[in-house]
Coordinates of C-alpha atoms in Angstrom, one line a residue:
M1 CA 101.1 217.4 -40.2
A2 CA 99.5 214.0 -40.6
T3 CA 100.3 213.3 -36.9
V4 CA 98.6 216.6 -35.9
M5 CA 95.5 215.7 -37.9
G6 CA 95.4 212.2 -36.4
A7 CA 95.6 213.7 -32.9
L8 CA 92.7 216.1 -33.7
L9 CA 90.5 213.4 -35.2
A10 CA 91.2 211.2 -32.1
A11 CA 90.4 214.1 -29.8
G12 CA 87.2 214.6 -31.6
L13 CA 86.2 211.0 -31.4
M14 CA 87.0 210.9 -27.7
Q15 CA 84.8 214.0 -27.1
A16 CA 81.9 212.5 -29.1
Q17 CA 82.2 209.3 -26.9
V18 CA 82.2 211.5 -23.7
N19 CA 79.1 213.4 -25.0
V20 CA 77.3 210.1 -25.6
E21 CA 78.2 208.8 -22.1
Q22 CA 77.1 212.1 -20.5
I23 CA 73.7 212.1 -22.4
V24 CA 73.0 208.5 -21.5
A25 CA 74.0 209.0 -17.8
Q26 CA 71.8 212.1 -17.5
K27 CA 68.7 210.6 -19.2
I28 CA 68.9 207.3 -17.5
Q29 CA 69.0 208.7 -14.0
P30 CA 65.1 208.5 -13.4
I31 CA 65.1 204.7 -13.9
L32 CA 68.2 203.9 -11.9
P33 CA 67.3 202.0 -8.7
K34 CA 67.2 204.2 -5.7
G35 CA 66.1 201.5 -3.4
G36 CA 65.7 197.8 -3.8
G37 CA 67.0 195.7 -6.7
G38 CA 67.7 196.3 -10.3
G39 CA 69.9 197.7 -13.0
V40 CA 70.0 199.0 -16.6
A41 CA 71.9 197.9 -19.7
V42 CA 72.1 200.5 -22.5
A43 CA 73.5 200.0 -26.0
V44 CA 73.8 203.0 -28.3
Q45 CA 74.4 202.7 -32.0
M46 CA 75.7 205.9 -33.7
N47 CA 77.9 206.7 -36.6
G48 CA 78.5 203.0 -37.3
K49 CA 79.8 202.4 -33.8
T50 CA 78.3 200.7 -30.7
Q51 CA 78.8 201.8 -27.1
F52 CA 77.6 200.0 -24.0
F53 CA 76.7 201.6 -20.7
N54 CA 75.8 199.6 -17.7
Y55 CA 74.3 200.6 -14.3
G56 CA 73.3 198.7 -11.1
M57 CA 72.9 195.1 -10.4
A58 CA 71.9 192.1 -12.4
D59 CA 71.3 190.3 -9.1
N60 CA 71.6 192.1 -5.8
A61 CA 71.8 188.9 -3.7
Q62 CA 74.7 187.6 -5.7
K63 CA 76.3 191.1 -6.0
R64 CA 76.4 190.5 -9.8
P65 CA 76.6 193.8 -11.7
V66 CA 74.9 194.4 -15.1
T67 CA 77.1 193.9 -18.1
P68 CA 76.5 193.9 -21.9
D69 CA 76.2 190.1 -21.6
S70 CA 73.6 190.1 -18.8
I71 CA 70.4 188.4 -20.2
F72 CA 67.1 190.2 -19.8
N73 CA 63.4 189.2 -20.4
L74 CA 62.5 191.3 -23.5
G75 CA 58.8 191.4 -22.8
S76 CA 57.0 192.8 -25.8
V77 CA 60.2 193.8 -27.5
G78 CA 60.3 190.2 -28.5
K79 CA 57.3 190.8 -30.8
V80 CA 59.6 192.3 -33.5
F81 CA 61.3 188.9 -33.8
A82 CA 58.1 187.2 -35.0
T83 CA 57.2 190.1 -37.3
T84 CA 60.7 190.1 -38.8
L85 CA 60.3 186.4 -39.6
L86 CA 56.9 187.2 -41.2
A87 CA 58.5 190.0 -43.2
Q88 CA 61.3 187.7 -44.4
A89 CA 58.7 185.1 -45.5
V90 CA 56.8 187.7 -47.4
K91 CA 59.9 189.0 -49.2
Q92 CA 60.8 185.4 -50.1
G93 CA 57.3 184.7 -51.5
E94 CA 56.6 182.0 -48.9
L95 CA 53.4 183.7 -47.7
S96 CA 51.4 186.9 -47.9
L97 CA 50.3 189.6 -45.4
D98 CA 46.8 189.1 -46.8
D99 CA 46.7 185.4 -46.1
P100 CA 44.0 184.4 -43.5
V101 CA 45.5 183.0 -40.4
A102 CA 43.1 180.1 -40.7
K103 CA 45.0 179.0 -43.8
Y104 CA 47.8 177.9 -41.6
V105 CA 46.2 177.3 -38.2
T106 CA 43.6 174.9 -39.6
E107 CA 41.8 174.5 -36.3
L108 CA 40.4 177.9 -36.9
Q109 CA 38.7 177.0 -40.2
R110 CA 35.6 175.9 -38.2
G111 CA 35.4 179.2 -36.4
G112 CA 33.5 182.4 -37.2
D113 CA 35.0 185.9 -37.4
I114 CA 38.5 184.5 -36.7
R115 CA 38.5 183.3 -40.3
R116 CA 38.5 186.9 -41.6
I117 CA 41.7 187.9 -39.8
T118 CA 44.9 188.1 -41.8
L119 CA 48.6 187.7 -40.9
G120 CA 49.2 191.4 -41.7
Q121 CA 46.4 192.4 -39.3
L122 CA 47.8 190.2 -36.5
A123 CA 51.3 191.8 -37.0
S124 CA 50.0 195.4 -37.1
H125 CA 47.7 195.2 -34.1
S126 CA 44.6 195.8 -36.3
S127 CA 43.0 192.3 -36.0
G128 CA 40.4 193.4 -33.4
L129 CA 41.5 190.6 -31.1
P130 CA 41.8 191.7 -27.4
R131 CA 45.1 192.2 -25.6
V132 CA 44.6 188.9 -23.7
P133 CA 41.7 186.4 -24.1
Q134 CA 40.5 187.1 -20.5
Q135 CA 39.3 190.5 -21.7
Y136 CA 36.7 188.6 -23.8
E137 CA 36.3 185.5 -21.6
T138 CA 36.1 187.2 -18.2
W139 CA 35.1 183.9 -16.6
H140 CA 38.3 182.0 -17.6
K141 CA 40.7 181.3 -14.7
G142 CA 44.4 180.6 -15.0
R143 CA 46.6 180.4 -18.1
Y144 CA 45.4 179.4 -21.5
T145 CA 46.5 176.0 -22.9
W146 CA 46.4 175.4 -26.6
P147 CA 42.9 173.8 -26.5
D148 CA 41.7 176.7 -24.4
F149 CA 43.1 179.2 -26.9
V150 CA 41.6 177.5 -30.0
R151 CA 38.2 177.4 -28.2
F152 CA 38.4 181.1 -27.5
L153 CA 39.5 182.1 -31.0
N154 CA 36.7 180.1 -32.7
S155 CA 34.2 181.6 -30.3
W156 CA 35.4 185.2 -30.7
K157 CA 33.0 187.6 -32.4
A158 CA 33.9 190.9 -34.0
S159 CA 32.1 194.1 -32.9
P160 CA 32.2 197.7 -34.1
N161 CA 35.2 198.5 -32.0
H162 CA 36.8 195.1 -32.6
E163 CA 36.6 194.8 -36.4
P164 CA 39.4 193.2 -38.4
G165 CA 41.5 195.8 -40.1
Q166 CA 39.5 198.8 -38.8
Q167 CA 41.2 199.9 -35.6
Y168 CA 44.4 199.8 -33.6
L169 CA 44.1 197.5 -30.6
Y170 CA 47.3 196.3 -29.0
S171 CA 47.1 192.6 -28.8
N172 CA 49.4 190.0 -27.2
T173 CA 46.7 187.4 -28.4
A174 CA 47.4 188.3 -32.0
M175 CA 51.2 188.1 -31.7
V176 CA 51.0 184.7 -30.1
L177 CA 48.7 183.5 -32.8
L178 CA 51.2 184.9 -35.4
R179 CA 53.9 182.7 -33.9
V180 CA 51.7 179.6 -34.3
A181 CA 50.9 180.5 -37.9
L182 CA 54.7 180.8 -38.6
E183 CA 55.3 177.4 -37.0
R184 CA 52.6 175.8 -39.1
R185 CA 53.8 177.3 -42.4
F186 CA 57.3 176.1 -41.8
N187 CA 56.6 173.0 -39.8
T188 CA 59.1 174.2 -37.2
R189 CA 58.8 175.3 -33.6
F190 CA 59.0 179.0 -33.2
A191 CA 62.2 178.9 -31.1
A192 CA 64.0 176.9 -33.8
L193 CA 62.6 179.0 -36.6
M194 CA 63.9 182.1 -35.0
H195 CA 67.3 180.6 -34.5
Q196 CA 67.5 179.1 -38.0
R197 CA 66.4 182.1 -39.9
L198 CA 67.2 185.2 -37.8
T199 CA 69.3 185.0 -34.6
G200 CA 71.7 182.2 -35.8
P201 CA 72.7 183.9 -39.0
L202 CA 73.1 187.3 -37.2
G203 CA 75.3 185.7 -34.5
M204 CA 73.0 186.5 -31.7
T205 CA 74.2 183.8 -29.4
S206 CA 72.5 185.0 -26.2
T207 CA 68.9 185.3 -27.6
A208 CA 66.6 182.4 -27.0
L209 CA 63.1 181.1 -26.2
P210 CA 63.1 179.6 -23.6
L211 CA 66.4 180.3 -22.1
P212 CA 68.6 177.2 -22.2
R213 CA 70.6 175.9 -19.2
D214 CA 74.0 177.2 -20.4
L215 CA 72.7 180.8 -20.5
L216 CA 70.8 180.8 -17.3
G217 CA 73.9 181.8 -15.3
R218 CA 73.8 185.2 -17.1
A219 CA 70.1 185.8 -16.7
V220 CA 69.2 188.7 -14.5
Q221 CA 67.0 188.6 -11.4
G222 CA 63.8 190.5 -12.1
Y223 CA 62.5 193.0 -9.6
N224 CA 59.0 194.4 -9.2
P225 CA 58.4 198.2 -9.4
S226 CA 59.2 198.6 -5.7
G227 CA 62.5 196.7 -6.1
R228 CA 61.6 193.4 -4.6
P229 CA 62.6 190.1 -6.4
A230 CA 59.8 188.9 -8.7
G231 CA 60.2 185.4 -10.2
R232 CA 63.3 183.4 -11.0
P233 CA 66.0 184.4 -13.5
G234 CA 65.0 183.1 -16.9
M235 CA 61.5 182.3 -15.8
E236 CA 58.7 182.4 -18.5
G237 CA 55.3 183.7 -17.4
G238 CA 52.3 185.2 -18.9
T239 CA 48.9 184.3 -20.2
F240 CA 49.7 181.3 -22.4
E241 CA 51.0 177.9 -21.6
W242 CA 52.5 175.9 -24.4
P243 CA 56.0 175.7 -25.9
G244 CA 57.0 178.9 -27.8
S245 CA 54.3 181.1 -26.3
G246 CA 56.5 182.7 -23.6
Q247 CA 58.9 185.6 -23.6
I248 CA 62.2 185.9 -25.5
Y249 CA 65.4 186.6 -23.6
S250 CA 68.4 188.6 -24.9
S251 CA 71.4 190.7 -23.9
S252 CA 72.2 194.3 -24.8
R253 CA 75.2 193.1 -26.8
D254 CA 72.8 190.8 -29.0
M255 CA 70.2 193.5 -29.2
A256 CA 72.9 195.9 -30.5
I257 CA 73.5 193.5 -33.3
F258 CA 69.8 193.4 -34.0
L259 CA 69.7 197.2 -34.0
A260 CA 72.6 197.4 -36.4
A261 CA 70.9 194.9 -38.7
N262 CA 67.8 197.1 -38.7
F263 CA 70.0 200.0 -39.8
G264 CA 71.2 197.8 -42.7
E265 CA 74.7 198.0 -41.5
L266 CA 75.7 194.4 -41.2
S267 CA 77.6 193.1 -44.3
G268 CA 76.6 189.8 -45.7
H269 CA 73.0 189.9 -44.4
A270 CA 71.1 191.7 -47.1
P271 CA 68.0 189.4 -47.2
I272 CA 67.5 189.8 -43.5
Q273 CA 68.0 193.5 -43.6
N274 CA 65.7 193.8 -46.6
A275 CA 63.0 192.0 -44.5
M276 CA 63.7 194.3 -41.6
A277 CA 63.2 197.4 -43.9
F278 CA 59.9 195.9 -45.0
A279 CA 58.8 195.5 -41.4
H280 CA 59.4 199.1 -40.8
Q281 CA 56.9 200.2 -43.4
G282 CA 53.6 201.5 -42.2
V283 CA 50.6 199.1 -42.3
F284 CA 48.0 200.8 -40.2
T285 CA 47.7 204.5 -39.5
V286 CA 46.6 205.4 -36.0
N287 CA 46.8 209.1 -36.3
Q288 CA 48.9 211.8 -37.9
R289 CA 51.9 211.1 -35.6
L290 CA 51.7 207.3 -35.1
T291 CA 51.7 204.5 -37.7
I292 CA 52.1 200.8 -37.0
G293 CA 54.3 198.7 -39.1
L294 CA 54.9 195.0 -38.5
A295 CA 54.8 195.5 -34.7
W296 CA 57.1 198.5 -35.0
Q297 CA 55.8 201.9 -33.9
I298 CA 56.6 204.7 -36.4
V299 CA 56.4 207.9 -34.4
S300 CA 56.7 211.2 -36.4
A301 CA 57.1 214.7 -35.2
G302 CA 57.8 217.3 -37.8
N303 CA 60.6 216.1 -40.0
F304 CA 61.9 213.7 -37.4
T305 CA 60.9 210.0 -37.2
I306 CA 61.6 207.3 -34.6
I307 CA 60.9 203.7 -35.2
D308 CA 60.6 201.8 -32.0
K309 CA 59.2 199.0 -29.8
N310 CA 58.7 198.8 -26.1
G311 CA 57.9 196.1 -23.6
G312 CA 57.4 195.4 -20.0
L313 CA 56.2 193.0 -17.4
N314 CA 56.0 193.3 -13.6
N315 CA 59.8 192.6 -13.5
T316 CA 61.2 194.0 -16.7
S317 CA 61.1 197.2 -18.8
T318 CA 62.6 197.2 -22.3
Y319 CA 63.0 199.5 -25.3
I320 CA 64.6 199.4 -28.7
G321 CA 64.3 202.4 -31.0
F322 CA 66.1 204.3 -33.8
A323 CA 66.0 207.4 -36.0
P324 CA 66.4 206.0 -39.5
Q325 CA 67.6 209.3 -41.0
R326 CA 70.4 209.6 -38.6
K327 CA 71.4 205.9 -38.3
L328 CA 71.1 206.5 -34.6
G329 CA 69.5 204.1 -32.1
V330 CA 69.4 202.9 -28.5
V331 CA 68.5 199.7 -26.6
I332 CA 67.5 199.9 -22.9
L333 CA 67.0 196.8 -20.7
V334 CA 65.9 197.1 -17.1
N335 CA 65.3 194.3 -14.7
R336 CA 62.6 196.2 -12.9
G337 CA 59.0 196.6 -13.8
K338 CA 57.2 199.9 -14.8
Q339 CA 60.4 202.0 -15.4
H340 CA 59.2 204.1 -18.4
A341 CA 62.0 202.9 -20.6
T342 CA 60.1 204.1 -23.6
G343 CA 60.2 207.8 -22.7
I344 CA 63.8 207.6 -21.6
G345 CA 64.8 205.8 -24.9
R346 CA 63.1 208.5 -27.0
Q347 CA 64.8 211.3 -24.9
I348 CA 68.2 209.8 -25.5
I349 CA 67.6 209.5 -29.3
H350 CA 66.5 213.2 -29.4
A351 CA 69.4 214.4 -27.3
L352 CA 71.9 212.5 -29.4
A353 CA 70.4 213.8 -32.6
Q354 CA 70.7 217.3 -31.3
D355 CA 74.2 216.6 -30.3
Q356 CA 74.9 216.0 -34.0
S357 CA 74.0 219.6 -34.5
Q358 CA 71.1 218.9 -36.7
P359 CA 67.5 220.0 -36.2
S360 CA 64.9 217.6 -34.6
S361 CA 61.5 218.0 -33.0
E362 CA 60.2 217.2 -29.6
G363 CA 56.9 216.0 -28.3
E364 CA 56.1 212.8 -30.1
P365 CA 53.3 210.6 -28.8
N366 CA 54.1 207.8 -26.3
P367 CA 51.7 204.9 -26.7
D368 CA 51.7 202.9 -23.6
N369 CA 52.2 199.3 -24.7
E370 CA 54.3 198.2 -21.7

């Protein structure tokens, strides 16, 4: 009898795994490369188990396929590392969300409206700061050095549509400034701080800023939306030009660990997981269906909630999201730009939730932060 029961359980588990693979394969089809370069790495966390699904090429020229250990540029998904560190520091009494950023970045104490902005506003996209400084300083050419950035911040003026704490304005500017504030509070470079307090303890050995030489061999080649190579593997780009201001790189295997930690399912990491839970809490309400936590988007439709974060550059499209009630989540990493990973990720979460034969709702908003 025991043998029969064991066989039935094994068959049920195998069928569940087949269902997950079928759902992922079906939903991922629209972003699989149909010409040119690119591939997709997917990690699914469900019922305490992680499954990996890989499609396409990490580097077409080298004929190197995507694997769970291929390392991708996370784009704006990397923002949740800074806000998790912020949440950890708040939970440990080392700073407060209500602290003015100028308390730590003392160059800003001689500024104007920048002195009114708090750490919590930076982390919840409610600071009023623009997405990038060039939206305010249209005359500025090239990237921003640290002196350029300080000058911009001290000259920035709030307006009715850019008032600290009063509106949702997605801001890379704010998140980069948050990194600097954390560096100053702990007198440690952001990359080292992230390793010491987060990725190191969690065993995320393929997550770094910038990508060190020993990991470069696993970095994917990025491709633009039309499938042409864009940049070098492991390259950092963007608006800002000083150490610690670039993009974070990681693999789907590492991001699956990060996802499991956000579920609270890693034994021996209670302080980090408590900080993550704090980061999931709503800070700024955008509308009835969208609330912003500490960088996380809390998307509600009926009785079903997804907490997620997306990212994208010209050569990468990324997503991490989960349904906390179901302990169900997904990571999607694409080495090709503008591939709508957000919508696909949410579709996979809904389909897997429905496959569990429990009710869920469709039609949640899709804020375009990529």
